[in-house]
Amino acid sequence: MATLKVPTQIPSAADDAEQLHKAFQGWGTNEALIISILAHRNASQRKLIREIYHETYGEDLLKALDKELSSDFERAVLLWTPTPAERDAYLANEATKRLTSSNWVLMEIACTRSSHDLFAAKQAYHVRYKKSLEEDVAYHMSGDYRKLLVPLVSVHRYEGEEINTTLAKSEAKILREKISDKEYSHEELIRILTTRSKAQLNATLNHYNNGYGNAINKDLKADPNDEFLKLLRAAIKCLTVPEKYFAKVLRLATNKLGTDEWALTRVVTTRAEVDMQRIKEEYQRRNSVTLEKAIASETSGDYEKMLLALIGHGDA
Amino acid sequence: MATLKVPTQIPSAADDAEQLHKAFQGWGTNEALIISILAHRNASQRKLIREIYHETYGEDLLKALDKELSSDFERAVLLWTPTPAERDAYLANEATKRLTSSNWVLMEIACTRSSHDLFAAKQAYHVRYKKSLEEDVAYHMSGDYRKLLVPLVSVHRYEGEEINTTLAKSEAKILREKISDKEYSHEELIRILTTRSKAQLNATLNHYNNGYGNAINKDLKADPNDEFLKLLRAAIKCLTVPEKYFAKVLRLATNKLGTDEWALTRVVTTRAEVDMQRIKEEYQRRNSVTLEKAIASETSGDYEKMLLALIGHGDA
């Protein structure tokens, strides 16, 4: 369930565009006005505002925002405003070019988006970067990471709920064998995780749990410091219980040792229109504090206001 | 260029559906009438006829055709009538279940269809088989074939004409190194062939040819009987000069040692609306006989008439 709050009656896209244009005029920028509009419009409404802004003022709204805003607030607004497909294409492209934690962002996009949304992101990637996401991932990655990530971003998973029980049992056995042999990047293990539907995979992992007495992610903790194993566990979490994965990313991003604004912004902007409500519940259950409180204590100013608006704090 | 001939003035889809229904009535089936309609309607026209036939007579047109027709003619009509996406989904599914030459059909579909058409086939596969093409290919294949075929059917290739020359040179070098080392299924070689756009791949193979004095497919003939190498050469042909690949399939399917009706029917039905004109020219150039003549001498009856109609023989 989304946390985005859109007023029941909203101004026309032309009015919104005009208000945004006004927010950029004169001395200083009216950040509050920007938040009051953009943080309370859904993807198709924002798309329309952006189109009309471009027609009316001859400039891409994102470019105007880029000039007017700065720092963490700027990044939050610039990530939030585009369509989910454009945003994912941007995040994925950024991930192929950075070294740190880039595997995680790619895995997260590949495993938590619906097949339809992942495909839309790949189409947006073609349009913007004049190449495919798959070729960039394959080119920039190597070794086990490439073996896992290329099929993860490539395969168009089936999304139906049908389950083949015989297959679930036989593939649970294959997973168990490979994990027992510590063959964590074995092609059969990769095949099962990257090609099966989420429903089928869930059935397989239930058989694994029932048949071998441990959840698969427990068995994948043999070496807690192995980075590839960490990514594998995260991928399984994203494919089966994404809200738990995101709650954990938010927990690590808002912990006492310093705030990870990039991760915080990424999760809030990508999930506000999808499942942020469940993520918030999971966050509170696990940390005994609301996400609102955590964000309020770790961030400030317009950035704080923007994030809180997106996670549904206050009125639309 | 397509060879399908559609009359400038065609009856309404309702009239076509009624005529087809009449062709199934009484003693015997009116095959000539079936050919005169179906072999002269494009994909969207056939789709409409099928929808109206179903509405009017409460039966899927394909089921009715299945009951009325037989043998090679039946297969030709049943392969031709559906949309290209449904047809490709069917052919690909059939390929994952058969052993003989199944790799070739999968490779052919993955490499000769546009990214858009391949994606449409994968969507049709979800709808019909309640699973993904990718999981079936990955499940049924193994070894080098899996390493090549899974990314071939998975990746959504970029289709623009932009070329990165530096990359073309460096990847030509990688290909040369792997081929020199006889590492034909090396992950870098597979990566380049399966993820790069056709335009980029073409530039890379031109650099290969210019830089190393041989076309890549000549260097891939080191062991002429190696089945994987044959498939690799065919994939490269499909990606760069599909009309030559199809002309050769047709040549082998119509040679003196016996006709391969399955291959003949597959190529004619899948290419009649795409590039059969170029394939015919290539066929004639290479065999000094027209494809019409070859088909007329190797086939007979309604099957012959159907194939000849699809490759543009006679009037619409």
XYZ file of C-alpha atoms in Angstrom:
632
model
C 0.000 0.000 0.000
C 1.214 3.421 -0.994
C 1.763 6.300 1.446
C 1.526 9.046 -1.145
C -1.340 11.381 -0.282
C -3.072 13.053 -3.212
C -5.822 15.601 -2.355
C -9.264 14.562 -3.558
C -9.501 17.787 -5.499
C -6.330 18.891 -7.226
C -5.621 21.924 -9.386
C -5.191 21.398 -13.122
C -1.728 20.390 -14.314
C -1.449 23.832 -15.930
C -2.119 25.501 -12.566
C 0.427 23.246 -10.877
C 3.001 24.078 -13.540
C 2.327 27.794 -13.095
C 2.672 27.551 -9.313
C 5.959 25.689 -9.673
C 7.191 28.332 -12.083
C 6.270 30.983 -9.527
C 8.106 29.061 -6.809
C 11.321 29.546 -8.806
C 10.863 33.306 -9.301
C 12.183 36.249 -7.307
C 14.562 36.120 -4.377
C 15.009 32.582 -3.152
C 12.974 29.556 -3.979
C 9.669 28.654 -2.403
C 10.539 25.114 -1.301
C 7.345 24.697 0.715
C 5.269 25.350 -2.402
C 7.295 22.822 -4.391
C 6.748 20.175 -1.717
C 3.047 20.978 -1.401
C 2.602 20.275 -5.101
C 5.071 17.578 -6.177
C 4.977 15.461 -2.996
C 1.200 15.174 -3.382
C 0.804 14.160 -7.031
C 0.961 10.634 -8.420
C 3.201 9.506 -11.282
C 0.790 10.264 -14.106
C -0.106 13.650 -12.609
C 3.590 14.567 -12.276
C 4.189 13.432 -15.853
C 1.446 15.731 -17.101
C 2.730 18.662 -15.038
C 6.191 18.103 -16.490
C 4.850 18.018 -20.055
C 2.816 21.180 -19.617
C 5.698 22.924 -17.843
C 7.893 22.150 -20.828
C 5.304 23.348 -23.331
C 4.617 26.541 -21.388
C 8.088 27.594 -20.262
C 10.311 25.863 -22.825
C 12.368 24.170 -20.127
C 12.343 20.697 -18.613
C 10.923 20.930 -15.085
C 13.734 18.666 -13.867
C 16.319 21.118 -15.212
C 14.554 24.020 -13.481
C 14.437 22.080 -10.193
C 18.089 21.181 -10.618
C 18.996 24.891 -10.888
C 16.839 26.009 -7.959
C 17.419 23.294 -5.366
C 20.465 21.848 -3.716
C 21.847 19.044 -1.623
C 19.732 16.177 -0.248
C 16.472 17.991 -0.874
C 17.395 18.427 -4.523
C 18.196 14.758 -4.939
C 14.924 13.743 -3.289
C 12.843 16.012 -5.549
C 14.770 15.026 -8.676
C 14.399 11.317 -7.918
C 10.754 11.614 -6.999
C 9.460 13.739 -9.872
C 10.103 11.472 -12.922
C 7.983 8.409 -13.725
C 8.979 5.210 -11.866
C 10.408 3.801 -15.129
C 12.597 6.868 -15.739
C 13.670 6.888 -12.093
C 14.628 3.210 -12.140
C 16.515 3.646 -15.406
C 18.456 6.512 -13.807
C 19.183 4.618 -10.575
C 20.250 1.518 -12.487
C 22.521 3.490 -14.786
C 24.066 5.269 -11.808
C 24.600 1.851 -10.214
C 26.459 0.457 -13.221
C 28.896 3.356 -12.954
C 29.567 3.439 -9.228
C 31.525 0.825 -7.399
C 30.141 0.989 -3.873
C 26.952 -0.898 -3.247
C 26.013 -0.704 -6.915
C 25.248 -4.412 -6.999
C 22.653 -3.880 -4.337
C 20.738 -1.194 -6.172
C 20.670 -3.298 -9.345
C 19.529 -6.360 -7.422
C 16.903 -4.293 -5.612
C 15.446 -2.935 -8.868
C 15.516 -6.345 -10.559
C 13.925 -8.230 -7.662
C 11.363 -5.847 -6.166
C 9.748 -4.406 -9.305
C 6.954 -6.228 -11.107
C 7.945 -7.744 -14.467
C 5.933 -5.029 -16.152
C 7.668 -2.242 -14.227
C 11.122 -3.739 -14.752
C 10.432 -3.916 -18.467
C 9.247 -0.288 -18.485
C 12.501 0.686 -16.766
C 14.486 -1.185 -19.422
C 12.591 0.646 -22.153
C 13.263 3.988 -20.441
C 16.938 2.974 -20.241
C 17.046 2.447 -24.039
C 15.480 5.852 -24.632
C 17.747 7.769 -22.284
C 21.094 5.998 -22.569
C 20.903 4.642 -26.134
C 21.895 1.172 -24.977
C 20.431 -1.609 -22.877
C 20.578 -2.052 -19.124
C 21.611 -5.651 -19.701
C 24.697 -4.779 -21.747
C 25.820 -2.217 -19.163
C 25.374 -4.624 -16.261
C 27.153 -7.424 -18.132
C 29.972 -5.086 -19.175
C 30.615 -3.519 -15.782
C 30.211 -6.589 -13.597
C 32.308 -9.717 -13.455
C 32.565 -13.070 -11.755
C 29.774 -14.280 -9.495
C 28.122 -10.850 -9.454
C 27.737 -10.906 -13.207
C 26.441 -14.484 -13.136
C 23.686 -13.427 -10.741
C 22.889 -9.878 -11.846
C 22.702 -10.276 -15.623
C 19.872 -12.850 -15.536
C 18.213 -10.946 -12.676
C 17.881 -7.788 -14.791
C 17.230 -9.706 -18.039
C 14.561 -12.325 -17.393
C 10.910 -11.382 -17.846
C 9.516 -13.400 -14.924
C 6.098 -14.960 -15.067
C 3.820 -13.239 -12.547
C 0.943 -15.689 -12.168
C 0.166 -17.468 -8.917
C 0.239 -21.020 -10.359
C 2.571 -23.377 -8.501
C 4.107 -26.662 -9.594
C 4.588 -28.598 -6.351
C 6.699 -31.393 -7.828
C 9.032 -28.805 -9.258
C 9.142 -26.901 -5.967
C 10.284 -30.058 -4.176
C 12.894 -31.036 -6.737
C 14.304 -27.517 -6.912
C 14.369 -27.176 -3.117
C 16.560 -30.278 -3.189
C 18.865 -28.758 -5.796
C 19.217 -25.579 -3.723
C 19.986 -27.621 -0.623
C 22.645 -29.667 -2.407
C 24.418 -26.653 -3.858
C 24.348 -24.794 -0.539
C 25.620 -27.857 1.335
C 28.478 -28.052 -1.163
C 29.073 -24.313 -0.698
C 28.522 -23.860 -4.452
C 26.744 -20.563 -3.948
C 27.155 -19.389 -7.523
C 26.355 -22.751 -9.137
C 24.430 -22.259 -12.367
C 21.489 -24.346 -11.124
C 21.102 -22.219 -8.009
C 21.328 -19.049 -10.111
C 18.868 -20.490 -12.642
C 16.239 -21.202 -10.013
C 16.526 -17.821 -8.320
C 16.637 -15.776 -11.501
C 14.046 -17.467 -13.724
C 11.239 -18.859 -11.552
C 8.147 -16.812 -10.777
C 7.974 -15.286 -7.307
C 5.061 -17.570 -6.396
C 6.948 -20.662 -7.555
C 10.109 -19.558 -5.782
C 8.172 -18.986 -2.592
C 6.778 -22.534 -2.787
C 10.287 -23.886 -3.369
C 11.670 -21.996 -0.374
C 8.806 -23.240 1.807
C 9.686 -26.811 0.839
C 13.289 -26.006 1.627
C 12.357 -24.732 5.056
C 10.020 -27.658 5.803
C 12.303 -30.318 4.387
C 15.637 -29.208 5.794
C 14.645 -27.474 8.996
C 16.161 -24.097 8.199
C 15.115 -21.098 6.167
C 17.405 -20.893 3.160
C 18.787 -17.551 4.274
C 19.980 -19.122 7.502
C 21.923 -21.724 5.540
C 23.311 -18.950 3.357
C 24.886 -17.353 6.436
C 27.735 -19.888 6.558
C 30.209 -17.073 6.088
C 28.596 -13.880 7.441
C 31.231 -11.633 5.871
C 31.079 -13.029 2.342
C 29.791 -10.134 0.207
C 28.300 -12.354 -2.506
C 26.387 -14.375 0.094
C 25.039 -11.154 1.547
C 23.783 -10.114 -1.875
C 22.244 -13.542 -2.452
C 20.366 -13.363 0.853
C 19.183 -9.854 0.051
C 17.960 -10.991 -3.381
C 15.951 -13.807 -1.796
C 14.484 -11.338 0.674
C 13.578 -8.905 -2.108
C 11.899 -11.661 -4.106
C 9.860 -13.012 -1.206
C 9.441 -10.350 1.526
C 10.422 -7.003 -0.035
C 8.948 -4.965 2.833
C 11.403 -6.625 5.236
C 14.286 -5.909 2.929
C 13.339 -2.236 2.611
C 12.694 -1.858 6.344
C 16.217 -3.117 6.958
C 17.740 -0.746 4.395
C 15.898 2.095 6.136
C 17.086 0.900 9.549
C 20.714 0.884 8.411
C 20.234 4.252 6.680
C 18.855 5.930 9.816
C 21.044 4.418 12.470
C 23.021 6.277 15.047
C 26.351 6.038 13.250
C 25.312 8.529 10.609
C 22.577 8.826 8.040
C 22.828 7.274 4.562
C 20.829 9.909 2.684
C 21.201 8.191 -0.669
C 19.651 4.962 0.528
C 16.977 6.806 2.504
C 16.010 8.950 -0.484
C 16.065 5.973 -2.850
C 13.785 3.810 -0.735
C 11.324 6.593 0.098
C 11.011 7.852 -3.491
C 10.771 4.402 -5.075
C 8.298 2.893 -2.579
C 6.012 5.827 -1.645
C 3.664 4.952 -4.480
C 3.979 1.190 -4.015
C 4.248 -0.450 -0.598
C 5.598 2.152 1.828
C 2.726 1.533 4.225
C 3.817 -2.066 4.775
C 7.455 -1.026 4.972
C 6.583 1.505 7.695
C 4.709 -1.158 9.671
C 7.614 -3.545 9.346
C 10.044 -0.786 10.347
C 8.100 0.041 13.490
C 7.640 -3.617 14.407
C 11.372 -4.248 14.156
C 12.723 -1.000 15.648
C 10.037 -0.029 18.180
C 10.039 3.458 16.736
C 8.076 4.872 13.844
C 9.812 5.650 10.570
C 8.479 9.211 10.884
C 10.353 9.660 14.175
C 13.527 8.147 12.816
C 13.478 10.363 9.749
C 12.637 13.447 11.798
C 15.588 12.834 14.098
C 18.084 12.036 11.311
C 17.174 14.689 8.739
C 16.157 18.348 8.736
C 14.732 21.223 6.761
C 13.100 20.805 3.365
C 14.650 17.385 2.926
C 12.935 16.188 6.093
C 9.632 17.780 5.022
C 9.819 16.159 1.587
C 10.502 12.667 2.962
C 7.811 12.955 5.632
C 5.270 14.104 3.054
C 6.101 11.101 0.849
C 5.723 8.606 3.672
C 2.269 10.013 4.368
C 2.936 12.233 7.388
C 0.381 15.035 7.773
C -2.340 15.994 5.347
C -2.195 16.178 1.593
C 10.250 -6.900 -47.398
C 7.210 -9.079 -46.996
C 5.849 -11.385 -49.685
C 2.347 -11.593 -48.241
C -0.145 -10.270 -50.795
C -3.256 -8.647 -49.387
C -5.886 -7.504 -51.926
C -6.432 -3.735 -51.989
C -10.101 -4.320 -51.259
C -10.876 -7.073 -48.791
C -14.183 -8.342 -47.443
C -15.105 -7.469 -43.871
C -13.729 -9.754 -41.151
C -17.307 -10.937 -40.593
C -17.603 -11.954 -44.238
C -14.245 -13.732 -44.083
C -15.316 -15.571 -40.934
C -18.563 -16.617 -42.623
C -16.745 -17.868 -45.724
C -14.344 -19.865 -43.572
C -17.253 -21.366 -41.675
C -18.833 -22.347 -45.020
C -15.534 -23.909 -46.132
C -15.854 -26.334 -43.202
C -19.473 -27.339 -43.997
C -20.874 -30.219 -46.038
C -18.914 -33.060 -47.564
C -15.223 -32.378 -47.519
C -13.472 -29.137 -46.782
C -12.973 -26.318 -49.242
C -9.211 -25.925 -48.888
C -8.930 -23.535 -51.818
C -11.329 -21.132 -50.115
C -9.359 -21.334 -46.863
C -6.129 -20.510 -48.693
C -7.735 -17.701 -50.680
C -8.723 -16.012 -47.430
C -6.114 -16.773 -44.769
C -3.022 -16.704 -46.995
C -3.991 -13.186 -48.085
C -4.670 -11.437 -44.802
C -2.125 -9.755 -42.545
C -1.657 -10.468 -38.847
C -4.133 -7.896 -37.543
C -6.734 -8.913 -40.141
C -6.372 -12.585 -39.209
C -6.642 -11.672 -35.535
C -9.917 -9.868 -36.171
C -11.295 -12.746 -38.260
C -10.421 -15.142 -35.449
C -12.136 -12.955 -32.836
C -15.297 -12.588 -34.917
C -15.294 -16.291 -35.785
C -15.204 -17.088 -32.084
C -17.988 -14.635 -31.263
C -20.179 -15.863 -34.111
C -19.679 -19.623 -33.994
C -18.582 -20.166 -30.410
C -15.435 -22.004 -31.446
C -11.792 -20.989 -31.835
C -10.983 -20.798 -35.545
C -7.736 -22.665 -34.876
C -9.681 -25.552 -33.336
C -12.005 -25.664 -36.341
C -9.038 -25.676 -38.731
C -7.399 -28.380 -36.649
C -10.479 -30.582 -37.073
C -10.894 -29.983 -40.789
C -7.329 -30.099 -42.083
C -4.529 -32.611 -41.908
C -0.850 -33.238 -42.400
C 1.602 -30.602 -43.643
C -1.160 -28.337 -44.922
C -2.751 -28.321 -41.483
C 0.506 -27.405 -39.803
C 1.132 -24.598 -42.286
C -2.339 -23.101 -41.764
C -2.183 -23.514 -37.981
C 1.247 -21.898 -37.785
C 0.330 -19.090 -40.146
C -3.040 -18.036 -38.717
C -2.108 -16.832 -35.177
C -0.353 -13.536 -34.505
C 3.455 -13.596 -34.843
C 3.766 -13.374 -31.044
C 1.462 -16.368 -30.460
C 3.221 -18.306 -33.206
C 6.671 -17.622 -31.785
C 5.514 -18.558 -28.300
C 4.216 -21.856 -29.693
C 7.361 -22.597 -31.705
C 9.603 -21.737 -28.758
C 7.601 -23.903 -26.384
C 7.698 -26.779 -28.839
C 11.459 -26.275 -29.084
C 11.996 -26.491 -25.327
C 10.256 -29.883 -25.355
C 11.868 -31.512 -28.373
C 15.428 -32.639 -28.492
C 16.282 -32.492 -32.177
C 17.324 -29.114 -33.476
C 15.412 -27.381 -30.701
C 18.378 -25.166 -29.916
C 18.273 -23.856 -33.439
C 14.646 -22.769 -33.325
C 15.177 -20.978 -30.005
C 18.297 -19.280 -31.309
C 16.469 -18.325 -34.513
C 13.581 -16.730 -32.624
C 15.885 -14.923 -30.196
C 18.229 -13.553 -32.862
C 16.037 -12.711 -35.846
C 13.074 -11.048 -34.163
C 13.132 -7.372 -33.205
C 13.388 -6.689 -29.466
C 9.769 -5.591 -29.540
C 8.611 -8.769 -31.285
C 10.666 -11.015 -29.018
C 9.133 -9.326 -25.998
C 5.627 -9.763 -27.460
C 6.395 -13.466 -27.922
C 7.515 -13.710 -24.282
C 4.287 -12.055 -23.165
C 2.257 -14.483 -25.307
C 4.257 -17.310 -23.720
C 3.216 -16.159 -20.216
C -0.429 -16.039 -21.261
C -0.503 -19.445 -22.937
C 1.860 -21.552 -20.843
C 1.553 -19.859 -17.434
C 5.321 -19.621 -17.097
C 8.180 -17.770 -18.754
C 10.114 -18.740 -21.857
C 13.300 -18.004 -19.958
C 12.602 -20.495 -17.161
C 11.740 -23.223 -19.661
C 14.863 -22.649 -21.709
C 17.056 -22.534 -18.594
C 15.403 -25.657 -17.193
C 15.583 -27.799 -20.324
C 19.016 -26.790 -21.558
C 22.381 -27.360 -19.992
C 26.069 -26.690 -20.446
C 27.233 -24.380 -23.213
C 23.810 -24.340 -24.851
C 22.237 -22.947 -21.718
C 25.018 -20.393 -21.324
C 24.276 -19.088 -24.806
C 20.518 -19.544 -25.135
C 19.293 -18.178 -21.799
C 20.753 -14.689 -22.323
C 19.771 -14.801 -26.012
C 16.099 -15.225 -25.157
C 16.280 -12.990 -22.050
C 18.059 -9.773 -22.987
C 16.029 -6.859 -24.322
C 18.560 -5.609 -26.870
C 18.890 -1.962 -27.708
C 17.755 -1.371 -31.292
C 19.211 2.032 -32.123
C 21.857 2.549 -34.785
C 24.391 4.345 -32.536
C 27.830 2.766 -32.551
C 30.704 3.074 -30.083
C 33.830 2.567 -32.198
C 36.255 2.289 -29.290
C 34.103 -0.429 -27.803
C 33.801 -2.202 -31.163
C 37.581 -2.379 -31.396
C 38.145 -3.559 -27.845
C 35.413 -6.190 -28.087
C 36.676 -7.418 -31.466
C 39.969 -8.015 -29.672
C 38.243 -9.946 -26.874
C 36.423 -12.123 -29.413
C 39.655 -12.804 -31.261
C 41.475 -13.790 -28.061
C 38.768 -16.173 -26.912
C 38.478 -17.781 -30.351
C 42.250 -18.145 -30.624
C 42.229 -19.871 -27.251
C 39.318 -22.067 -28.426
C 37.254 -20.723 -25.510
C 34.081 -20.672 -27.556
C 31.753 -20.531 -24.599
C 33.793 -18.015 -22.586
C 31.522 -15.667 -20.675
C 33.009 -12.592 -22.361
C 32.297 -13.976 -25.826
C 28.740 -14.889 -24.777
C 28.296 -11.471 -23.159
C 29.233 -9.599 -26.318
C 27.044 -11.710 -28.621
C 24.012 -11.773 -26.351
C 23.866 -8.218 -24.986
C 25.161 -5.799 -27.642
C 22.795 -4.156 -30.113
C 22.831 -5.591 -33.633
C 24.355 -2.361 -34.978
C 27.116 -2.420 -32.358
C 27.773 -6.113 -32.933
C 28.001 -5.526 -36.656
C 30.614 -2.802 -36.078
C 32.553 -5.142 -33.789
C 32.517 -7.946 -36.359
C 33.656 -5.533 -39.080
C 36.603 -4.560 -36.896
C 37.263 -8.245 -36.345
C 37.273 -8.890 -40.082
C 39.444 -5.851 -40.868
C 41.836 -6.356 -37.995
C 42.391 -10.096 -38.163
C 41.896 -10.833 -41.858
C 39.045 -13.322 -41.479
C 35.330 -13.089 -40.935
C 34.598 -14.351 -37.430
C 32.519 -17.248 -38.766
C 35.532 -18.507 -40.687
C 37.562 -18.585 -37.468
C 34.656 -20.355 -35.760
C 34.949 -23.216 -38.246
C 37.994 -24.685 -36.528
C 36.092 -27.887 -35.893
C 33.377 -28.144 -38.593
C 31.546 -30.931 -36.775
C 31.289 -29.257 -33.380
C 27.554 -28.738 -32.817
C 27.984 -25.796 -30.447
C 30.237 -24.007 -32.916
C 27.625 -24.550 -35.614
C 24.999 -22.948 -33.406
C 27.318 -20.049 -32.599
C 27.963 -19.397 -36.291
C 24.251 -19.584 -37.017
C 23.501 -17.116 -34.212
C 26.024 -14.649 -35.619
C 24.459 -15.054 -39.060
C 20.968 -14.508 -37.653
C 22.090 -11.371 -35.836
C 23.846 -9.835 -38.816
C 22.524 -11.310 -42.106
C 19.261 -13.113 -41.259
C 18.227 -13.468 -44.928
C 21.346 -15.572 -45.581
C 20.595 -17.752 -42.582
C 16.994 -18.342 -43.688
C 17.985 -18.950 -47.321
C 20.322 -21.686 -46.101
C 17.654 -23.260 -43.884
C 15.356 -23.294 -46.918
C 18.100 -24.777 -49.094
C 18.685 -27.606 -46.644
C 14.917 -28.100 -46.239
C 14.331 -28.437 -49.987
C 17.332 -30.438 -51.017
C 17.300 -33.627 -52.997
C 17.737 -35.938 -50.028
C 14.200 -35.334 -48.793
C 12.149 -32.383 -47.729
C 12.159 -31.005 -44.175
C 8.540 -29.830 -44.077
C 8.807 -28.535 -40.511
C 11.672 -26.200 -41.301
C 10.087 -25.160 -44.603
C 6.749 -24.366 -42.977
C 8.414 -22.560 -40.074
C 10.514 -20.273 -42.244
C 7.718 -19.490 -44.721
C 5.100 -18.748 -42.064
C 7.406 -16.697 -39.826
C 9.019 -14.617 -42.597
C 6.192 -14.067 -45.138
C 5.163 -10.883 -43.362
C 8.714 -9.752 -42.607
C 11.600 -10.262 -45.041
C 10.690 -13.161 -47.334
C 11.380 -11.064 -50.426
C 15.054 -10.697 -49.472
C 15.236 -14.349 -48.464
C 13.884 -15.369 -51.896
C 16.473 -13.192 -53.642
C 19.252 -14.657 -51.528
C 17.926 -18.176 -52.171
C 17.924 -17.674 -55.914
C 21.367 -16.049 -55.912
C 22.844 -18.951 -54.016
C 21.000 -21.872 -55.658
C 20.400 -20.632 -59.223
C 16.779 -21.639 -58.922
C 13.824 -19.702 -57.561
C 12.336 -20.650 -54.226
C 8.969 -21.026 -56.001
C 10.420 -23.735 -58.254
C 12.108 -25.519 -55.380
C 8.923 -25.543 -53.301
C 6.813 -26.639 -56.293
C 9.097 -29.578 -56.934
C 9.387 -30.655 -53.284
C 5.787 -30.246 -52.125
C 2.317 -30.846 -53.533
C -1.410 -30.246 -53.172
C -2.846 -27.713 -50.766
C 0.403 -27.557 -48.796
C 2.222 -26.429 -51.940
C -0.517 -23.915 -52.768
C -0.420 -22.476 -49.245
C 3.351 -22.027 -49.212
C 3.412 -20.532 -52.708
C 0.663 -18.077 -51.790
C 2.622 -16.978 -48.712
C 5.846 -16.399 -50.631
C 3.919 -14.141 -53.041
C 3.393 -16.453 -56.005
C 0.381 -15.481 -58.134
C -2.174 -12.813 -57.362
C -3.814 -12.000 -54.056
